[in-house]
Amino acid sequence: MAVGYQPRIVGFLCNWCSYAGADLAGTSRISYPANIRVIRLPCSGRVDPMLIVKSFELGADGVLVSGCHPGECHYLEGNYHARRRFALLRSLLDYLGIEKERFQVEWVSASEGKRFSEVVSSFTGELARLGPRREA
Amino acid sequence: MKIGVFICHCGTNIAGTVNVPQVVEAARKMPMVAHAEDNRYTCSDPGQASIREAIQKHHLDKVVVASCSPRMHETTFRRTVAAAGLNPYLLEMANIREQCSWVHTDKEAATSKAIEIVRMAVAKVRRDEALFPKQVGITKRALVIGAGIAGMQTALDIGSAGYQVVLVEREPSIGGRMAQLDKTFPTLDCSACILTPKMVDVARQPNISLLTYSELESIEGFIGNFKARIRKKARYVDEIKCTGCGECARACPVAMSSEFELALGERKAAYVPFPQAVPNVYTIDKRGYPPCRATCPAGVNAQGYVALISQGKFKEALEVVRRTMPFAAVCGRICTHPCEGECERGKVDQPVAIRSLKRFLADYEFKVGREKPTPIATTKQANVAVIGSGPAGLACAYDLTKAGYPVTVFEAAPKAGGLLRYGIPEYRLPESTLDNEISYIEELGVQIRTNAPVKDLGDIFNQGYKAIFLATGAGLSRKMGIPNEDTDGVIHAIDFLRQVNAGVELHLGGRVVVVGGGNAAVDAARVAHRLGAKEVAIIYRRSRAEMPAVATEIDEAEREGVKIHILAAPVRILSKDGQLAGMECIQMELGEPDASGRRRPVPIKGSEFFMAVDNVIIAVGQAVDRTALPPWLECTSWGTLVVDPTTLQTSIDGVFAGGDVVSGPSDVIAAVAAGKEAAISIERYLEGMELTEGRAPQIKRVKEVPKEGVKTQKRKAMPLLDLEKRRSFDEVELGFDEKTAIEEATRCLNCGGCSECMECLKACEAKAINHDMQDEHIELDIGAIVMATGYHFPALNAYEVYGGGKYPDVISALQLERLLSSYGPSGGEVVRPSDGTHPKTVVFIACVGSRDEKTGNGYCSRVCCMYMAKHAIMLREHDPEVQSYIFYPTVRGPGGKMFEDFLVRAQEGAGAIYLRGEINEVYQEDKKIMVCGRDLEKDETVKIPADLVVLAVGMTPSIGTTDTARALNISYDDRHFILEAHPKLRPVETTTDGVFLAGTCLAPFDIPESVAQGGAAAAQIVTLFSHDTLSTEPMVAAVDSMKCVGCLLCADVCPFNAMESQVLRDGRTVAVVNESVCKGCGLCVSACRSQAVSLRGFSPEQVLSEVMALWQ
């Protein structure tokens, strides 16, 4: 692992569950590493695979998509579509040389502040272990 | 474009970690930023004023506020910029507090992250467009789900304000948990006294539509414009006609555990949950068909008559049997009782003696004297002919006569009854009993002509009959096909039994062997015994367990001395000079299963043996006498008639058939079922109706039958004739007496709930009962919703460590309330559930299942400390000698008015001893419950022999809370309490606009808090309804019809059906968004392959610009 290497993570969070959960981590003052940059969207189903591919293309070390737990999507079905889409995308990314571990999909509810911080911490740690992206 | 960036210090919340001036500097350098400044508290008055001034002064087009979460203040700042003349949607927020300064400790890292967050917001706001909300109408009707104190308060407040409310409650009455309480803390008001006036107000308020015994099924739509679907469950009682007199409950024979009394008391199947119920109407609790009734081929209502027997209502019980079929005496003696095989009581100890109880009813009527029934009026013209007076024919005639048709039964034999008379031996079914039962049928109006064989069906039609039911049975004996089968001394069982019953003198030798294992074989053997044979044996080719005869009959045959030889069969009859000399047999073993699924018996080579016999009775089966039937009827290869399985129609129009002539030899109840089915077909045929539709009625059989608390009680044995007397033809089964019958009937578990005995129907003078009611589905337009579904306590067996669910004297606090309550199961006497004595030592255990994630819920249930003090005070009031001990880990008088004083009163006034400590063990020792623990103040072990132990169990959200939450599209936490929009400032709202909350579905609360929340939710709704229109959310999807290819994939993925197709003038089909229905989730955007769909506020360009900003 390169010394001083700080992975850059792009996070796509849904407004109703995971973004609220992340806010709760804040109000509860639970610390986690500062490597993540969060983009708020209405639903995890809004996350276009294009956005993930673009993030990696620009140089992201890891991408996190987070939404409501299956069965609890504020828009009923968005996270089901997200789940299916990203299962396929992960295999494609792996094929393109972006390791599966760099793309995480985690369900975090609005009351799971602690869990959000744990997700980010463990993802950051995992990426630090993987090291920087391999050159194509 | 001129963007203004406003960075907030938020006191030290942001500025303490993020270097705000550095962020301001960086912002100034970002593209298109014309102005950047910092503020200490941007959301405050001066802060907002500063933004407005800057917009004016620097002619800003767009604004970024870097402060807290947009979930906190986006609405606030949208208003701020709108006040300055900008479109409110030209604002973005950068969350540098909850997701930056509050979660990162490294100041440098936090500052560079803050700068990047601002950069993303600036990039996004560059691409923001002005958006304009639409105005929609508001339906000024509220829906309140749950009619406990919170729901009732909400409904009353909204109704008083002049708006319509629909109040839905799933129990038969409103009132919720408060109705179960005795007194309320700290005032010790009687709970019912303060509650019932509110309940009456709810009933009286004209703006409130009360839908009790109803549940929410689904909700669609959005604030101001919801569509609700509600299921009103069938109570089987007309709410408007019912006067609440209670005669139905008095007449009802079915007792069930009362949910309101928490299993400490019972109620009837027709009930009101408590005396002050609103609405004051009865409800009939039907759980489904009990297994006995569902299994009976003829559909006899076994639960109905058994329940009535348990109440001593024998005449009414016999009526229940006769509603379905006329053979109480016959089936009560000889039925194969499939019902008993399915009886749920059989899973506890033994099945209820359903058959013998039916017999008891017929015998009782015979004993007390039967009134002649009124002949049934003939209301129809068409004559029906029934050929054969066996059980199938008579059952068919019975049903058709009751339907008003003139029926004539033609019987070839000298007397009616078929095999009932000429096949079943006298000791099983006495002729006098059969005569009595057949007379009953004739007295009703069925015409039976004996000595009248029918050969030509055409003849019958010519006589004017319009339909025929052929039920001539299978009365021919099957031959074995072994050599010398027709030797003198060999007789076939059917012929043998017929002759005996007909009074023919038969002489049997000393040794009689019966071949076969069915009922005819066993009957023949036992008859032979009674005719004087010295040795009687049965020889059967399969094993004993596979003998088709009724098990009790086989047992009795053995007790009477009949020997049973299994796994053997005759090979040939040996005759000498035309006389029977003996029988050669062979041993069998069981081989592969045959077509019927039974293992085929295979002869063992070389195992032949000789049996010395004087008579052989062959009982290997019955067949249809083809020669006795008219020639043109289609038959199977077995010789039985071919009929349509649903309608029982034969190959001749207007001729139906059933019973043994169709099925081959079967049992009486199957024949009765066939006769009844044919009656339905014949009635439809004669009325010109369609025959096949709706023939198999959809029976909903009860699924779960709870058996908690059922004590085992052996099935009453049928008294039998002494063995010494078994050489006569006197009846062997002697029948139950009244006391035995009632005791046996009391063993019934009443699986179906209401037994449909119809006694309530007779008792109701208001004619309010209708057993055919169906659930109703109601659709309503609704503008706002309040969820007030409350709490419940989990079952006590979750707390077995404290004896919950194990010892009857360990109860929950709510159960104690029922004991204290004057309208409770003990009339207000505090008594031990086990023996009814008054407890002198009562131990309370606090925090059961609360404040401990390991054993239950991690939260405090808020009201228990207060109610335990209340209980201590009330127990002393009921009995000055009671000593209460309260074991607690901690005690709280949570901030309410007079709460601490109340706790003091419990100790000083009522002498309650508070022990701060832990419980180690709770166990039963003789009559006491030993509570062992450690007193942490005195640091010593404590062992208290308690008469009663009360567990202060923690509240959990009502069953079904999560289902309702999902239907309303609102969130709940991991304990299933509903999440409010903001725990501090928006305690009764949810994140779904238009859906509000009140009461304990949110968290454990006490009564004044629930009432206050009810009022708060009502105020929100009244505010909403005070407007005429509502602004819709403008962040909806939009389709670029130039790019759209019309694949409509977006319509497939849209969860709200907001995408519709439209044909443009150039003929292309494109997708178009219904903006009223679109909720702005964006699934369509990510599904579209042509990049034709965008989401306003989160367009592809906007979101991508945020991503790209990270690498600029």
Tab-separated table of C-alpha atoms in Angstrom, chain B residues 349-681:
chain	number	residue	atom	x	y	z
B	349	ASP	CA	-56.003	-36.402	23.831
B	350	GLN	CA	-58.720	-38.243	21.871
B	351	PRO	CA	-61.234	-37.044	19.269
B	352	VAL	CA	-64.717	-36.043	20.416
B	353	ALA	CA	-67.202	-38.926	20.053
B	354	ILE	CA	-69.073	-37.084	17.323
B	355	ARG	CA	-70.884	-40.093	15.947
B	356	SER	CA	-72.124	-41.341	19.315
B	357	LEU	CA	-73.289	-37.867	20.270
B	358	LYS	CA	-75.393	-37.772	17.113
B	359	ARG	CA	-76.899	-41.131	18.088
B	360	PHE	CA	-77.624	-39.785	21.558
B	361	LEU	CA	-79.785	-37.027	20.035
B	362	ALA	CA	-81.942	-39.479	18.112
B	363	ASP	CA	-82.229	-41.797	21.115
B	364	TYR	CA	-83.156	-38.888	23.378
B	365	GLU	CA	-85.910	-37.801	21.034
B	366	PHE	CA	-87.208	-41.346	20.919
B	367	LYS	CA	-87.119	-41.537	24.706
B	368	VAL	CA	-88.983	-38.309	25.421
B	369	GLY	CA	-91.377	-38.907	22.570
B	370	ARG	CA	-91.239	-37.455	19.103
B	371	GLU	CA	-93.830	-35.015	17.900
B	372	LYS	CA	-95.051	-35.678	14.408
B	373	PRO	CA	-93.439	-33.103	12.163
B	374	THR	CA	-95.590	-30.759	10.099
B	375	PRO	CA	-95.618	-32.091	6.517
B	376	ILE	CA	-93.671	-29.822	4.229
B	377	ALA	CA	-95.799	-27.853	1.803
B	378	THR	CA	-95.478	-28.843	-1.839
B	379	THR	CA	-94.767	-25.620	-3.632
B	380	LYS	CA	-93.483	-26.975	-6.910
B	381	GLN	CA	-95.303	-28.762	-9.683
B	382	ALA	CA	-92.707	-31.136	-11.056
B	383	ASN	CA	-92.852	-34.693	-9.724
B	384	VAL	CA	-89.591	-36.447	-8.991
B	385	ALA	CA	-89.072	-40.193	-8.883
B	386	VAL	CA	-86.370	-41.777	-6.747
B	387	ILE	CA	-85.579	-45.412	-7.515
B	388	GLY	CA	-84.227	-47.140	-4.428
B	389	SER	CA	-84.918	-46.352	-0.783
B	390	GLY	CA	-81.442	-46.792	0.578
B	391	PRO	CA	-79.547	-43.893	2.173
B	392	ALA	CA	-78.771	-42.218	-1.161
B	393	GLY	CA	-82.340	-42.331	-2.398
B	394	LEU	CA	-83.876	-41.219	0.890
B	395	ALA	CA	-81.390	-38.381	1.371
B	396	CYS	CA	-82.200	-37.113	-2.110
B	397	ALA	CA	-85.950	-37.421	-1.495
B	398	TYR	CA	-85.549	-35.593	1.830
B	399	ASP	CA	-83.771	-32.607	0.316
B	400	LEU	CA	-86.136	-32.335	-2.653
B	401	THR	CA	-89.196	-32.566	-0.406
B	402	LYS	CA	-87.785	-29.782	1.772
B	403	ALA	CA	-87.374	-27.728	-1.408
B	404	GLY	CA	-91.071	-28.160	-2.083
B	405	TYR	CA	-91.068	-30.888	-4.743
B	406	PRO	CA	-93.484	-33.846	-4.677
B	407	VAL	CA	-91.234	-36.931	-4.457
B	408	THR	CA	-92.090	-40.601	-4.791
B	409	VAL	CA	-89.592	-43.296	-3.833
B	410	PHE	CA	-89.897	-46.660	-5.577
B	411	GLU	CA	-88.541	-49.618	-3.622
B	412	ALA	CA	-88.436	-53.172	-5.031
B	413	ALA	CA	-88.166	-54.858	-1.613
B	414	PRO	CA	-91.069	-55.329	0.818
B	415	LYS	CA	-89.680	-52.705	3.205
B	416	ALA	CA	-87.753	-49.451	2.707
B	417	GLY	CA	-84.142	-48.857	3.717
B	418	GLY	CA	-82.002	-50.752	1.250
B	419	LEU	CA	-78.859	-52.140	2.847
B	420	LEU	CA	-79.723	-50.294	6.045
B	421	ARG	CA	-82.512	-52.794	6.523
B	422	TYR	CA	-81.237	-55.795	4.592
B	423	GLY	CA	-77.505	-55.570	5.195
B	424	ILE	CA	-76.702	-54.075	8.597
B	425	PRO	CA	-77.253	-56.559	11.405
B	426	GLU	CA	-79.850	-55.928	14.093
B	427	TYR	CA	-77.312	-55.609	16.900
B	428	ARG	CA	-75.779	-52.603	15.112
B	429	LEU	CA	-78.926	-50.979	13.750
B	430	PRO	CA	-82.194	-52.251	15.259
B	431	GLU	CA	-85.099	-52.432	12.844
B	432	SER	CA	-87.299	-50.396	15.183
B	433	THR	CA	-84.774	-47.561	15.097
B	434	LEU	CA	-84.660	-47.635	11.316
B	435	ASP	CA	-88.461	-47.749	11.111
B	436	ASN	CA	-88.711	-44.687	13.325
B	437	GLU	CA	-86.250	-42.742	11.199
B	438	ILE	CA	-87.954	-43.707	7.941
B	439	SER	CA	-91.348	-42.787	9.409
B	440	TYR	CA	-90.023	-39.339	10.145
B	441	ILE	CA	-89.081	-38.971	6.494
B	442	GLU	CA	-92.500	-40.154	5.364
B	443	GLU	CA	-94.274	-37.842	7.811
B	444	LEU	CA	-92.503	-34.926	6.183
B	445	GLY	CA	-94.214	-35.841	2.941
B	446	VAL	CA	-91.926	-38.276	1.148
B	447	GLN	CA	-94.002	-40.994	-0.532
B	448	ILE	CA	-92.418	-44.456	-0.403
B	449	ARG	CA	-93.885	-47.303	-2.455
B	450	THR	CA	-92.550	-50.718	-1.508
B	451	ASN	CA	-92.820	-53.924	-3.526
B	452	ALA	CA	-92.535	-51.655	-6.569
B	453	PRO	CA	-89.573	-52.617	-8.747
B	454	VAL	CA	-88.826	-50.336	-11.708
B	455	LYS	CA	-87.581	-51.870	-14.925
B	456	ASP	CA	-88.422	-49.244	-17.483
B	457	LEU	CA	-87.469	-45.628	-16.914
B	458	GLY	CA	-89.599	-44.594	-19.857
B	459	ASP	CA	-92.551	-45.883	-17.942
B	460	ILE	CA	-91.753	-43.573	-15.061
B	461	PHE	CA	-91.523	-40.563	-17.361
B	462	ASN	CA	-94.810	-41.544	-18.914
B	463	GLN	CA	-96.420	-41.487	-15.508
B	464	GLY	CA	-95.610	-37.794	-15.377
B	465	TYR	CA	-92.402	-37.704	-13.415
B	466	LYS	CA	-90.077	-35.017	-14.651
B	467	ALA	CA	-86.776	-36.253	-13.252
B	468	ILE	CA	-85.399	-39.504	-11.877
B	469	PHE	CA	-82.723	-40.294	-9.296
B	470	LEU	CA	-81.426	-43.831	-9.652
B	471	ALA	CA	-80.032	-45.143	-6.356
B	472	THR	CA	-80.420	-48.884	-6.574
B	473	GLY	CA	-77.173	-49.679	-4.854
B	474	ALA	CA	-74.739	-52.544	-5.299
B	475	GLY	CA	-76.517	-55.424	-3.664
B	476	LEU	CA	-75.045	-58.333	-5.552
B	477	SER	CA	-72.381	-60.446	-3.939
B	478	ARG	CA	-69.143	-60.758	-5.790
B	479	LYS	CA	-68.024	-64.262	-6.420
B	480	MET	CA	-64.493	-65.327	-5.559
B	481	GLY	CA	-64.195	-67.500	-8.639
B	482	ILE	CA	-62.693	-70.480	-6.815
B	483	PRO	CA	-63.712	-74.051	-7.620
B	484	ASN	CA	-66.925	-75.346	-6.003
B	485	GLU	CA	-68.006	-71.907	-4.847
B	486	ASP	CA	-71.681	-72.836	-5.270
B	487	THR	CA	-71.519	-75.941	-3.100
B	488	ASP	CA	-74.284	-76.258	-0.557
B	489	GLY	CA	-73.120	-74.714	2.700
B	490	VAL	CA	-71.293	-71.905	0.961
B	491	ILE	CA	-73.219	-68.668	1.097
B	492	HIS	CA	-72.328	-65.113	0.079
B	493	ALA	CA	-72.414	-62.500	2.815
B	494	ILE	CA	-74.877	-60.072	1.260
B	495	ASP	CA	-77.376	-62.848	0.687
B	496	PHE	CA	-76.688	-64.226	4.172
B	497	LEU	CA	-77.283	-60.899	5.900
B	498	ARG	CA	-80.353	-60.143	3.814
B	499	GLN	CA	-81.939	-63.420	4.729
B	500	VAL	CA	-81.183	-63.015	8.419
B	501	ASN	CA	-82.666	-59.515	8.452
B	502	ALA	CA	-85.677	-60.669	6.481
B	503	GLY	CA	-86.405	-63.222	9.170
B	504	VAL	CA	-85.519	-66.308	7.155
B	505	GLU	CA	-84.525	-69.282	9.328
B	506	LEU	CA	-80.946	-70.252	8.648
B	507	HIS	CA	-79.084	-73.196	10.059
B	508	LEU	CA	-75.362	-72.945	10.468
B	509	GLY	CA	-72.992	-75.711	11.452
B	510	GLY	CA	-70.564	-75.551	14.350
B	511	ARG	CA	-67.602	-74.181	12.390
B	512	VAL	CA	-68.107	-71.116	10.247
B	513	VAL	CA	-65.417	-69.322	8.279
B	514	VAL	CA	-65.962	-65.903	6.731
B	515	VAL	CA	-63.760	-64.905	3.812
B	516	GLY	CA	-63.008	-61.177	3.565
B	517	GLY	CA	-62.049	-58.202	5.711
B	518	GLY	CA	-64.649	-55.533	5.131
B	519	ASN	CA	-67.679	-54.533	7.181
B	520	ALA	CA	-69.854	-57.195	5.521
B	521	ALA	CA	-67.360	-59.872	6.555
B	522	VAL	CA	-67.226	-58.707	10.174
B	523	ASP	CA	-71.006	-58.314	10.269
B	524	ALA	CA	-71.439	-61.819	8.875
B	525	ALA	CA	-69.023	-63.254	11.452
B	526	ARG	CA	-70.743	-61.612	14.386
B	527	VAL	CA	-74.173	-62.656	13.075
B	528	ALA	CA	-72.944	-66.223	12.702
B	529	HIS	CA	-71.834	-66.105	16.361
B	530	ARG	CA	-75.303	-64.995	17.329
B	531	LEU	CA	-76.946	-67.732	15.270
B	532	GLY	CA	-75.208	-70.286	17.424
B	533	ALA	CA	-72.015	-71.157	15.571
B	534	LYS	CA	-69.464	-72.532	18.033
B	535	GLU	CA	-66.337	-71.463	16.196
B	536	VAL	CA	-66.318	-68.488	13.922
B	537	ALA	CA	-63.230	-67.341	12.045
B	538	ILE	CA	-62.428	-64.653	9.525
B	539	ILE	CA	-59.810	-65.256	6.892
B	540	TYR	CA	-58.323	-62.210	5.163
B	541	ARG	CA	-55.637	-62.078	2.533
B	542	ARG	CA	-53.841	-58.918	3.729
B	543	SER	CA	-52.747	-57.770	7.206
B	544	ARG	CA	-55.008	-56.814	10.119
B	545	ALA	CA	-54.171	-53.135	9.775
B	546	GLU	CA	-55.360	-53.236	6.174
B	547	MET	CA	-58.779	-54.689	6.937
B	548	PRO	CA	-61.250	-52.122	5.607
B	549	ALA	CA	-63.861	-52.763	8.322
B	550	VAL	CA	-64.421	-50.247	11.141
B	551	ALA	CA	-61.732	-50.862	13.782
B	552	THR	CA	-64.113	-51.001	16.755
B	553	GLU	CA	-66.217	-53.614	14.935
B	554	ILE	CA	-63.179	-55.834	14.417
B	555	ASP	CA	-62.199	-55.431	18.084
B	556	GLU	CA	-65.652	-56.394	19.270
B	557	ALA	CA	-65.731	-59.381	16.897
B	558	GLU	CA	-62.540	-60.653	18.517
B	559	ARG	CA	-63.917	-60.083	21.990
B	560	GLU	CA	-66.936	-62.138	20.972
B	561	GLY	CA	-64.614	-64.974	20.108
B	562	VAL	CA	-64.166	-64.586	16.367
B	563	LYS	CA	-60.677	-65.675	15.338
B	564	ILE	CA	-58.984	-63.649	12.688
B	565	HIS	CA	-56.570	-65.354	10.315
B	566	ILE	CA	-54.593	-62.827	8.351
B	567	LEU	CA	-52.455	-63.224	5.267
B	568	ALA	CA	-54.350	-66.259	4.057
B	569	ALA	CA	-56.912	-66.912	1.344
B	570	PRO	CA	-58.998	-69.862	0.098
B	571	VAL	CA	-57.817	-71.696	-2.984
B	572	ARG	CA	-60.724	-74.087	-3.443
B	573	ILE	CA	-63.828	-75.402	-1.705
B	574	LEU	CA	-63.717	-79.147	-1.129
B	575	SER	CA	-66.992	-80.904	-1.635
B	576	LYS	CA	-68.023	-84.476	-1.037
B	577	ASP	CA	-71.279	-85.759	-2.396
B	578	GLY	CA	-72.424	-82.258	-3.090
B	579	GLN	CA	-71.819	-81.233	0.505
B	580	LEU	CA	-69.186	-78.932	1.908
B	581	ALA	CA	-66.221	-80.957	3.189
B	582	GLY	CA	-63.710	-78.254	3.897
B	583	MET	CA	-61.648	-75.471	2.387
B	584	GLU	CA	-58.116	-75.448	1.027
B	585	CYS	CA	-56.261	-72.234	1.731
B	586	ILE	CA	-52.851	-70.784	1.105
B	587	GLN	CA	-50.639	-68.349	3.066
B	588	MET	CA	-50.014	-64.931	1.535
B	589	GLU	CA	-47.296	-62.344	1.758
B	590	LEU	CA	-47.507	-58.706	0.764
B	591	GLY	CA	-45.836	-57.742	-2.478
B	592	GLU	CA	-45.839	-54.597	-4.618
B	593	PRO	CA	-48.716	-52.117	-4.349
B	594	ASP	CA	-51.572	-52.544	-6.828
B	595	ALA	CA	-53.700	-49.904	-8.545
B	596	SER	CA	-55.483	-48.983	-5.294
B	597	GLY	CA	-52.142	-48.335	-3.622
B	598	ARG	CA	-52.444	-51.265	-1.280
B	599	ARG	CA	-49.756	-53.929	-1.321
B	600	ARG	CA	-50.814	-56.883	-3.440
B	601	PRO	CA	-51.041	-60.197	-1.554
B	602	VAL	CA	-48.915	-62.882	-3.186
B	603	PRO	CA	-49.403	-66.585	-2.438
B	604	ILE	CA	-46.447	-68.312	-0.823
B	605	LYS	CA	-45.650	-71.411	-2.835
B	606	GLY	CA	-46.104	-74.651	-0.973
B	607	SER	CA	-47.844	-73.146	2.027
B	608	GLU	CA	-51.291	-74.655	1.365
B	609	PHE	CA	-53.274	-75.805	4.408
B	610	PHE	CA	-56.645	-77.385	5.057
B	611	MET	CA	-59.474	-75.788	7.072
B	612	ALA	CA	-62.273	-77.973	8.380
B	613	VAL	CA	-65.491	-75.993	8.031
B	614	ASP	CA	-69.249	-76.511	8.182
B	615	ASN	CA	-70.149	-73.249	6.461
B	616	VAL	CA	-68.261	-70.724	4.400
B	617	ILE	CA	-69.537	-67.182	4.074
B	618	ILE	CA	-67.915	-65.278	1.255
B	619	ALA	CA	-67.667	-61.490	1.702
B	620	VAL	CA	-65.223	-60.334	-0.902
B	621	GLY	CA	-67.185	-57.476	-2.316
B	622	GLN	CA	-70.403	-56.197	-3.755
B	623	ALA	CA	-71.381	-55.486	-7.306
B	624	VAL	CA	-74.178	-53.741	-9.124
B	625	ASP	CA	-76.953	-55.990	-10.397
B	626	ARG	CA	-76.828	-54.961	-14.041
B	627	THR	CA	-79.877	-56.999	-14.919
B	628	ALA	CA	-82.004	-54.962	-12.569
B	629	LEU	CA	-81.170	-51.721	-14.357
B	630	PRO	CA	-82.670	-50.266	-17.518
B	631	PRO	CA	-80.547	-51.198	-20.545
B	632	TRP	CA	-79.573	-47.878	-22.138
B	633	LEU	CA	-77.561	-46.502	-19.247
B	634	GLU	CA	-73.826	-46.254	-19.783
B	635	CYS	CA	-71.778	-48.419	-17.428
B	636	THR	CA	-68.142	-48.788	-16.471
B	637	SER	CA	-66.213	-52.034	-16.795
B	638	TRP	CA	-66.969	-52.641	-13.124
B	639	GLY	CA	-70.663	-52.585	-13.868
B	640	THR	CA	-71.305	-49.305	-12.044
B	641	LEU	CA	-73.121	-46.459	-13.750
B	642	VAL	CA	-71.249	-43.696	-15.540
B	643	VAL	CA	-72.257	-40.241	-14.409
B	644	ASP	CA	-70.894	-36.727	-14.749
B	645	PRO	CA	-68.770	-36.359	-11.602
B	646	THR	CA	-70.066	-32.855	-10.863
B	647	THR	CA	-73.743	-33.080	-11.740
B	648	LEU	CA	-74.380	-36.864	-11.347
B	649	GLN	CA	-76.212	-36.812	-14.661
B	650	THR	CA	-76.297	-40.220	-16.413
B	651	SER	CA	-76.237	-40.817	-20.157
B	652	ILE	CA	-80.009	-40.301	-20.245
B	653	ASP	CA	-81.327	-36.756	-19.985
B	654	GLY	CA	-83.236	-36.138	-16.779
B	655	VAL	CA	-81.887	-39.263	-15.116
B	656	PHE	CA	-79.363	-38.810	-12.317
B	657	ALA	CA	-77.656	-41.507	-10.268
B	658	GLY	CA	-75.631	-41.806	-7.085
B	659	GLY	CA	-74.629	-43.989	-4.189
B	660	ASP	CA	-73.226	-47.527	-4.484
B	661	VAL	CA	-74.703	-47.950	-7.983
B	662	VAL	CA	-72.208	-45.317	-9.153
B	663	SER	CA	-69.318	-45.591	-6.729
B	664	GLY	CA	-69.372	-49.291	-6.027
B	665	PRO	CA	-69.662	-50.378	-2.397
B	666	SER	CA	-68.933	-47.449	-0.139
B	667	ASP	CA	-70.271	-46.136	3.164
B	668	VAL	CA	-73.578	-44.611	4.192
B	669	ILE	CA	-72.385	-41.039	4.515
B	670	ALA	CA	-70.958	-41.087	0.990
B	671	ALA	CA	-74.347	-42.286	-0.253
B	672	VAL	CA	-76.087	-39.484	1.671
B	673	ALA	CA	-73.672	-36.969	0.125
B	674	ALA	CA	-74.435	-38.311	-3.343
B	675	GLY	CA	-78.171	-38.092	-2.722
B	676	LYS	CA	-77.834	-34.475	-1.615
B	677	GLU	CA	-75.709	-33.581	-4.632
B	678	ALA	CA	-78.270	-35.161	-6.946
B	679	ALA	CA	-81.036	-33.148	-5.282
B	680	ILE	CA	-79.162	-29.941	-6.197
B	681	SER	CA	-78.769	-31.129	-9.785
